[in-house]
């Protein structure tokens, strides 16, 4: 049912569909990933951001008074070092740029700069609205805020350079959460669903859907807030990792055919 809602594939009961004026676009293909390997993941980590930079895994977590940014040892899931998000704020996504990590918070429009890998806070920046997640395309930092609109930020000034409205089958798609840029597509967890969407960064159209239902079931979480959230791409080794909030495991996955797209 959630997938039908996401793709807009089903009409309301007893409601006649309008006469088509043009050929409707085909819904994006849905694939189920193959599990390559499962790694331990800290059960207390309410995952908001996940990334690999220079072969090092970083994770940011949420909830006021509990939000941290940490470097993680992949094989064991143990924290190597961590920094606390200031002032009891609700930490959200992170992105690596140069020798820094930059982070956002849910409310208040406060973002922070952290040295990498030491995780020392080195500065602050501001933005309008909510902060949910970030990634980069090599030119801009891309920010999600829970709406269908992604913001592309100038990494030097952190000001908005352009925006991108995301749609699936012609309908705006909101609740875009954790982000990753993989092989020319923006990947985004859709909050409160087991799905990752692949977004064309030129048009904003969803070109594919990845169904993580089997991994959600394997994680065995019962808290409704413990949703799939967290995508990391190891660009050096072309490996993809996913996890969720308070999940006991982090998963390396591969799409059918061994490709990322």
mmCIF file of C-alpha atoms in Angstrom:
data_model
loop_
_atom_site.group_PDB
_atom_site.id
_atom_site.type_symbol
_atom_site.label_atom_id
_atom_site.label_comp_id
_atom_site.label_asym_id
_atom_site.label_seq_id
_atom_site.Cartn_x
_atom_site.Cartn_y
_atom_site.Cartn_z
ATOM 1 C CA UNK A 1 0.000 0.000 0.000
ATOM 2 C CA UNK A 2 2.799 2.429 0.859
ATOM 3 C CA UNK A 3 4.455 1.720 -2.453
ATOM 4 C CA UNK A 4 1.219 2.391 -4.329
ATOM 5 C CA UNK A 5 0.885 5.718 -2.526
ATOM 6 C CA UNK A 6 4.496 6.606 -3.249
ATOM 7 C CA UNK A 7 4.138 5.899 -6.946
ATOM 8 C CA UNK A 8 0.634 7.332 -7.172
ATOM 9 C CA UNK A 9 -0.368 4.143 -8.920
ATOM 10 C CA UNK A 10 -3.806 3.619 -7.380
ATOM 11 C CA UNK A 11 -6.889 5.813 -7.653
ATOM 12 C CA UNK A 12 -9.308 6.349 -4.771
ATOM 13 C CA UNK A 13 -12.152 3.783 -4.596
ATOM 14 C CA UNK A 14 -15.211 4.580 -6.718
ATOM 15 C CA UNK A 15 -13.448 7.619 -8.192
ATOM 16 C CA UNK A 16 -13.354 7.767 -11.950
ATOM 17 C CA UNK A 17 -9.973 8.529 -13.470
ATOM 18 C CA UNK A 18 -9.864 11.690 -15.617
ATOM 19 C CA UNK A 19 -9.626 11.221 -19.341
ATOM 20 C CA UNK A 20 -5.950 11.216 -20.326
ATOM 21 C CA UNK A 21 -4.721 14.103 -22.392
ATOM 22 C CA UNK A 22 -1.323 12.545 -23.027
ATOM 23 C CA UNK A 23 0.448 9.261 -22.544
ATOM 24 C CA UNK A 24 1.019 8.825 -18.820
ATOM 25 C CA UNK A 25 4.660 8.297 -17.824
ATOM 26 C CA UNK A 26 5.594 4.794 -16.819
ATOM 27 C CA UNK A 27 6.091 4.437 -13.056
ATOM 28 C CA UNK A 28 9.732 4.191 -12.006
ATOM 29 C CA UNK A 29 11.045 0.641 -11.659
ATOM 30 C CA UNK A 30 11.207 -0.875 -8.191
ATOM 31 C CA UNK A 31 14.140 -3.115 -7.244
ATOM 32 C CA UNK A 32 15.038 -5.075 -4.133
ATOM 33 C CA UNK A 33 18.708 -4.965 -3.188
ATOM 34 C CA UNK A 34 20.920 -7.951 -2.522
ATOM 35 C CA UNK A 35 22.496 -8.145 0.935
ATOM 36 C CA UNK A 36 26.271 -8.339 0.631
ATOM 37 C CA UNK A 37 27.242 -8.150 4.298
ATOM 38 C CA UNK A 38 25.794 -7.156 7.662
ATOM 39 C CA UNK A 39 27.868 -5.164 10.171
ATOM 40 C CA UNK A 40 27.110 -4.315 13.814
ATOM 41 C CA UNK A 41 25.391 -0.973 14.411
ATOM 42 C CA UNK A 42 24.938 0.889 17.679
ATOM 43 C CA UNK A 43 21.342 0.311 18.841
ATOM 44 C CA UNK A 44 21.214 3.675 20.610
ATOM 45 C CA UNK A 45 22.119 5.576 17.423
ATOM 46 C CA UNK A 46 19.048 7.430 16.130
ATOM 47 C CA UNK A 47 20.616 7.721 12.696
ATOM 48 C CA UNK A 48 20.120 10.982 10.796
ATOM 49 C CA UNK A 49 23.200 11.090 8.558
ATOM 50 C CA UNK A 50 25.614 8.492 7.235
ATOM 51 C CA UNK A 51 28.622 8.905 4.940
ATOM 52 C CA UNK A 52 32.026 7.570 4.010
ATOM 53 C CA UNK A 53 34.817 10.070 3.359
ATOM 54 C CA UNK A 54 38.398 8.998 2.655
ATOM 55 C CA UNK A 55 37.400 5.435 3.583
ATOM 56 C CA UNK A 56 36.190 6.563 7.037
ATOM 57 C CA UNK A 57 32.588 6.019 8.175
ATOM 58 C CA UNK A 58 30.798 8.905 9.908
ATOM 59 C CA UNK A 59 27.327 8.999 11.416
ATOM 60 C CA UNK A 60 25.175 11.742 12.914
ATOM 61 C CA UNK A 61 22.334 11.066 15.329
ATOM 62 C CA UNK A 62 19.256 12.958 16.457
ATOM 63 C CA UNK A 63 17.069 13.736 19.462
ATOM 64 C CA UNK A 64 17.602 16.721 21.716
ATOM 65 C CA UNK A 65 20.336 16.191 24.262
ATOM 66 C CA UNK A 66 21.469 12.968 22.567
ATOM 67 C CA UNK A 67 22.690 14.235 19.199
ATOM 68 C CA UNK A 68 26.270 13.416 18.270
ATOM 69 C CA UNK A 69 28.512 13.184 15.239
ATOM 70 C CA UNK A 70 30.775 10.159 15.435
ATOM 71 C CA UNK A 71 33.468 8.321 13.553
ATOM 72 C CA UNK A 72 32.637 4.628 13.409
ATOM 73 C CA UNK A 73 34.774 1.527 12.994
ATOM 74 C CA UNK A 74 32.859 -0.329 10.268
ATOM 75 C CA UNK A 75 33.752 -3.941 11.185
ATOM 76 C CA UNK A 76 32.754 -3.586 14.841
ATOM 77 C CA UNK A 77 30.295 -0.678 14.860
ATOM 78 C CA UNK A 78 32.226 0.902 17.722
ATOM 79 C CA UNK A 79 32.651 4.642 18.115
ATOM 80 C CA UNK A 80 36.214 5.797 17.445
ATOM 81 C CA UNK A 81 35.562 9.408 18.459
ATOM 82 C CA UNK A 82 32.537 11.653 18.702
ATOM 83 C CA UNK A 83 31.443 15.253 19.119
ATOM 84 C CA UNK A 84 28.275 16.490 20.803
ATOM 85 C CA UNK A 85 25.903 18.729 18.850
ATOM 86 C CA UNK A 86 25.670 22.015 20.809
ATOM 87 C CA UNK A 87 22.904 23.390 23.000
ATOM 88 C CA UNK A 88 20.702 20.319 23.102
ATOM 89 C CA UNK A 89 19.727 20.726 19.463
ATOM 90 C CA UNK A 90 18.238 17.918 17.371
ATOM 91 C CA UNK A 91 21.052 16.854 15.063
ATOM 92 C CA UNK A 92 20.289 15.901 11.479
ATOM 93 C CA UNK A 93 22.367 15.198 8.354
ATOM 94 C CA UNK A 94 26.069 15.616 7.602
ATOM 95 C CA UNK A 95 28.189 16.085 4.501
ATOM 96 C CA UNK A 96 31.945 16.027 3.912
ATOM 97 C CA UNK A 97 33.482 18.953 2.051
ATOM 98 C CA UNK A 98 37.236 19.321 1.864
ATOM 99 C CA UNK A 99 38.697 18.619 5.290
ATOM 100 C CA UNK A 100 35.415 19.423 7.022
ATOM 101 C CA UNK A 101 32.149 17.852 7.976
ATOM 102 C CA UNK A 102 29.162 20.159 7.901
ATOM 103 C CA UNK A 103 25.998 19.382 9.813
ATOM 104 C CA UNK A 104 22.438 20.657 10.109
ATOM 105 C CA UNK A 105 19.869 20.637 12.886
ATOM 106 C CA UNK A 106 16.155 20.017 12.602
ATOM 107 C CA UNK A 107 14.888 23.371 13.904
ATOM 108 C CA UNK A 108 16.464 26.767 14.383
ATOM 109 C CA UNK A 109 18.404 27.036 11.131
ATOM 110 C CA UNK A 110 21.792 26.373 12.751
ATOM 111 C CA UNK A 111 24.458 24.448 10.915
ATOM 112 C CA UNK A 112 27.955 23.616 12.150
ATOM 113 C CA UNK A 113 31.420 22.977 10.749
ATOM 114 C CA UNK A 114 33.639 20.227 12.147
ATOM 115 C CA UNK A 115 37.254 19.329 11.430
ATOM 116 C CA UNK A 116 37.831 15.914 9.939
ATOM 117 C CA UNK A 117 38.754 13.448 11.331
ATOM 118 C CA UNK A 118 39.248 15.132 14.735
ATOM 119 C CA UNK A 119 35.598 16.302 14.912
ATOM 120 C CA UNK A 120 36.437 19.625 16.551
ATOM 121 C CA UNK A 121 33.797 22.309 16.026
ATOM 122 C CA UNK A 122 35.322 25.093 13.902
ATOM 123 C CA UNK A 123 32.379 27.297 12.920
ATOM 124 C CA UNK A 124 28.679 27.808 12.338
ATOM 125 C CA UNK A 125 26.414 28.724 9.438
ATOM 126 C CA UNK A 126 22.746 29.627 9.034
ATOM 127 C CA UNK A 127 19.900 28.610 6.738
ATOM 128 C CA UNK A 128 16.153 29.140 6.460
ATOM 129 C CA UNK A 129 13.612 26.481 7.409
ATOM 130 C CA UNK A 130 14.286 22.973 8.623
ATOM 131 C CA UNK A 131 17.394 20.880 8.072
ATOM 132 C CA UNK A 132 16.984 17.167 7.330
ATOM 133 C CA UNK A 133 19.956 15.825 5.365
ATOM 134 C CA UNK A 134 22.848 16.720 3.062
ATOM 135 C CA UNK A 135 25.013 15.275 0.325
ATOM 136 C CA UNK A 136 27.139 16.749 -2.464
ATOM 137 C CA UNK A 137 27.508 16.342 -6.225
ATOM 138 C CA UNK A 138 31.106 17.552 -6.342
ATOM 139 C CA UNK A 139 29.995 21.114 -7.081
ATOM 140 C CA UNK A 140 27.231 21.926 -4.614
ATOM 141 C CA UNK A 141 26.059 20.762 -1.208
ATOM 142 C CA UNK A 142 22.496 19.459 -1.499
ATOM 143 C CA UNK A 143 20.112 20.041 1.426
ATOM 144 C CA UNK A 144 16.744 18.385 2.118
ATOM 145 C CA UNK A 145 14.199 19.893 4.493
ATOM 146 C CA UNK A 146 11.240 17.491 4.423
ATOM 147 C CA UNK A 147 9.555 19.223 1.489
ATOM 148 C CA UNK A 148 9.698 18.172 -2.187
ATOM 149 C CA UNK A 149 12.287 20.914 -2.796
ATOM 150 C CA UNK A 150 16.035 20.250 -2.563
ATOM 151 C CA UNK A 151 18.397 23.183 -2.156
ATOM 152 C CA UNK A 152 21.782 23.286 -3.897
ATOM 153 C CA UNK A 153 24.170 25.364 -1.781
ATOM 154 C CA UNK A 154 27.377 27.114 -2.782
ATOM 155 C CA UNK A 155 29.951 25.344 -0.560
ATOM 156 C CA UNK A 156 31.918 28.568 -0.076
ATOM 157 C CA UNK A 157 29.038 30.745 1.132
ATOM 158 C CA UNK A 158 26.414 28.071 1.984
ATOM 159 C CA UNK A 159 23.871 30.213 0.162
ATOM 160 C CA UNK A 160 21.254 28.748 -2.161
ATOM 161 C CA UNK A 161 22.519 28.551 -5.740
ATOM 162 C CA UNK A 162 19.457 26.776 -7.144
ATOM 163 C CA UNK A 163 16.559 24.559 -6.120
ATOM 164 C CA UNK A 164 15.144 21.317 -7.478
ATOM 165 C CA UNK A 165 11.533 20.182 -7.088
ATOM 166 C CA UNK A 166 11.245 16.393 -6.806
ATOM 167 C CA UNK A 167 8.314 14.526 -8.308
ATOM 168 C CA UNK A 168 7.206 10.967 -8.963
ATOM 169 C CA UNK A 169 4.713 10.318 -11.770
ATOM 170 C CA UNK A 170 4.144 14.064 -11.961
ATOM 171 C CA UNK A 171 3.293 14.427 -8.266
ATOM 172 C CA UNK A 172 5.452 16.272 -5.725
ATOM 173 C CA UNK A 173 7.299 13.905 -3.389
ATOM 174 C CA UNK A 174 7.857 15.187 0.147
ATOM 175 C CA UNK A 175 9.543 13.665 3.198
ATOM 176 C CA UNK A 176 12.897 13.364 1.418
ATOM 177 C CA UNK A 177 15.228 12.502 4.252
ATOM 178 C CA UNK A 178 18.801 11.143 4.319
ATOM 179 C CA UNK A 179 20.635 11.828 1.051
ATOM 180 C CA UNK A 180 23.524 10.357 -0.906
ATOM 181 C CA UNK A 181 24.856 11.096 -4.394
ATOM 182 C CA UNK A 182 25.638 7.899 -6.291
ATOM 183 C CA UNK A 183 26.621 7.595 -9.947
ATOM 184 C CA UNK A 184 24.853 10.732 -11.116
ATOM 185 C CA UNK A 185 21.668 10.261 -9.076
ATOM 186 C CA UNK A 186 20.515 11.656 -5.749
ATOM 187 C CA UNK A 187 19.373 8.855 -3.471
ATOM 188 C CA UNK A 188 16.923 9.759 -0.692
ATOM 189 C CA UNK A 189 15.226 7.809 2.066
ATOM 190 C CA UNK A 190 11.514 8.627 2.071
ATOM 191 C CA UNK A 191 10.666 9.187 5.721
ATOM 192 C CA UNK A 192 8.325 6.668 7.366
ATOM 193 C CA UNK A 193 8.620 4.268 4.428
ATOM 194 C CA UNK A 194 11.067 1.434 3.612
ATOM 195 C CA UNK A 195 11.900 3.056 0.267
ATOM 196 C CA UNK A 196 14.847 4.889 -1.218
ATOM 197 C CA UNK A 197 14.162 6.945 -4.338
ATOM 198 C CA UNK A 198 16.711 7.743 -7.032
ATOM 199 C CA UNK A 199 16.315 11.290 -8.307
ATOM 200 C CA UNK A 200 17.506 12.785 -11.594
ATOM 201 C CA UNK A 201 19.392 15.929 -10.486
ATOM 202 C CA UNK A 202 18.561 17.703 -13.769
ATOM 203 C CA UNK A 203 14.781 17.190 -13.798
ATOM 204 C CA UNK A 204 13.870 16.229 -10.230
ATOM 205 C CA UNK A 205 11.999 13.179 -11.479
ATOM 206 C CA UNK A 206 12.262 9.911 -9.578
ATOM 207 C CA UNK A 207 13.909 7.416 -11.913
ATOM 208 C CA UNK A 208 13.904 4.386 -9.625
ATOM 209 C CA UNK A 209 12.782 3.043 -6.252
ATOM 210 C CA UNK A 210 14.739 0.698 -3.965
ATOM 211 C CA UNK A 211 12.605 -1.412 -1.647
ATOM 212 C CA UNK A 212 14.336 -2.082 1.695
ATOM 213 C CA UNK A 213 11.400 -4.019 3.184
ATOM 214 C CA UNK A 214 13.424 -7.203 3.655
ATOM 215 C CA UNK A 215 16.120 -5.318 5.579
ATOM 216 C CA UNK A 216 13.508 -3.546 7.699
ATOM 217 C CA UNK A 217 12.117 -6.963 8.607
ATOM 218 C CA UNK A 218 15.592 -8.298 9.350
ATOM 219 C CA UNK A 219 16.338 -5.339 11.644
ATOM 220 C CA UNK A 220 13.336 -6.388 13.726
ATOM 221 C CA UNK A 221 12.652 -2.966 15.223
ATOM 222 C CA UNK A 222 9.223 -2.282 16.717
ATOM 223 C CA UNK A 223 9.396 1.451 17.469
ATOM 224 C CA UNK A 224 7.494 3.284 14.725
ATOM 225 C CA UNK A 225 10.221 5.963 14.670
ATOM 226 C CA UNK A 226 12.970 3.420 13.969
ATOM 227 C CA UNK A 227 12.645 3.783 10.225
ATOM 228 C CA UNK A 228 15.120 3.116 7.443
ATOM 229 C CA UNK A 229 17.399 6.147 7.348
ATOM 230 C CA UNK A 230 21.037 6.294 6.345
ATOM 231 C CA UNK A 231 22.788 5.849 2.993
ATOM 232 C CA UNK A 232 26.571 5.876 2.566
ATOM 233 C CA UNK A 233 28.558 5.429 -0.631
ATOM 234 C CA UNK A 234 32.173 4.340 -0.564
ATOM 235 C CA UNK A 235 33.284 6.031 -3.767
ATOM 236 C CA UNK A 236 36.747 4.436 -3.713
ATOM 237 C CA UNK A 237 35.426 0.865 -3.582
ATOM 238 C CA UNK A 238 31.984 1.510 -5.069
ATOM 239 C CA UNK A 239 30.184 0.037 -2.052
ATOM 240 C CA UNK A 240 26.748 1.093 -0.795
ATOM 241 C CA UNK A 241 25.646 0.916 2.850
ATOM 242 C CA UNK A 242 22.244 1.491 4.451
ATOM 243 C CA UNK A 243 20.865 1.405 7.974
ATOM 244 C CA UNK A 244 18.067 2.840 10.102
ATOM 245 C CA UNK A 245 17.332 4.599 13.343
ATOM 246 C CA UNK A 246 18.248 2.350 16.294
ATOM 247 C CA UNK A 247 18.858 -0.590 13.983
ATOM 248 C CA UNK A 248 21.150 -3.352 15.307
ATOM 249 C CA UNK A 249 22.901 -3.739 11.953
ATOM 250 C CA UNK A 250 24.303 -1.713 9.068
ATOM 251 C CA UNK A 251 24.054 -3.373 5.658
ATOM 252 C CA UNK A 252 26.226 -3.367 2.589
ATOM 253 C CA UNK A 253 23.900 -3.817 -0.371
ATOM 254 C CA UNK A 254 24.139 -4.331 -4.100
ATOM 255 C CA UNK A 255 21.433 -3.688 -6.674
ATOM 256 C CA UNK A 256 20.482 -6.501 -9.039
ATOM 257 C CA UNK A 257 23.146 -6.870 -11.683
ATOM 258 C CA UNK A 258 25.791 -5.490 -9.338
ATOM 259 C CA UNK A 259 25.203 -1.869 -10.364
ATOM 260 C CA UNK A 260 24.398 1.162 -8.251
ATOM 261 C CA UNK A 261 21.725 2.414 -10.639
#
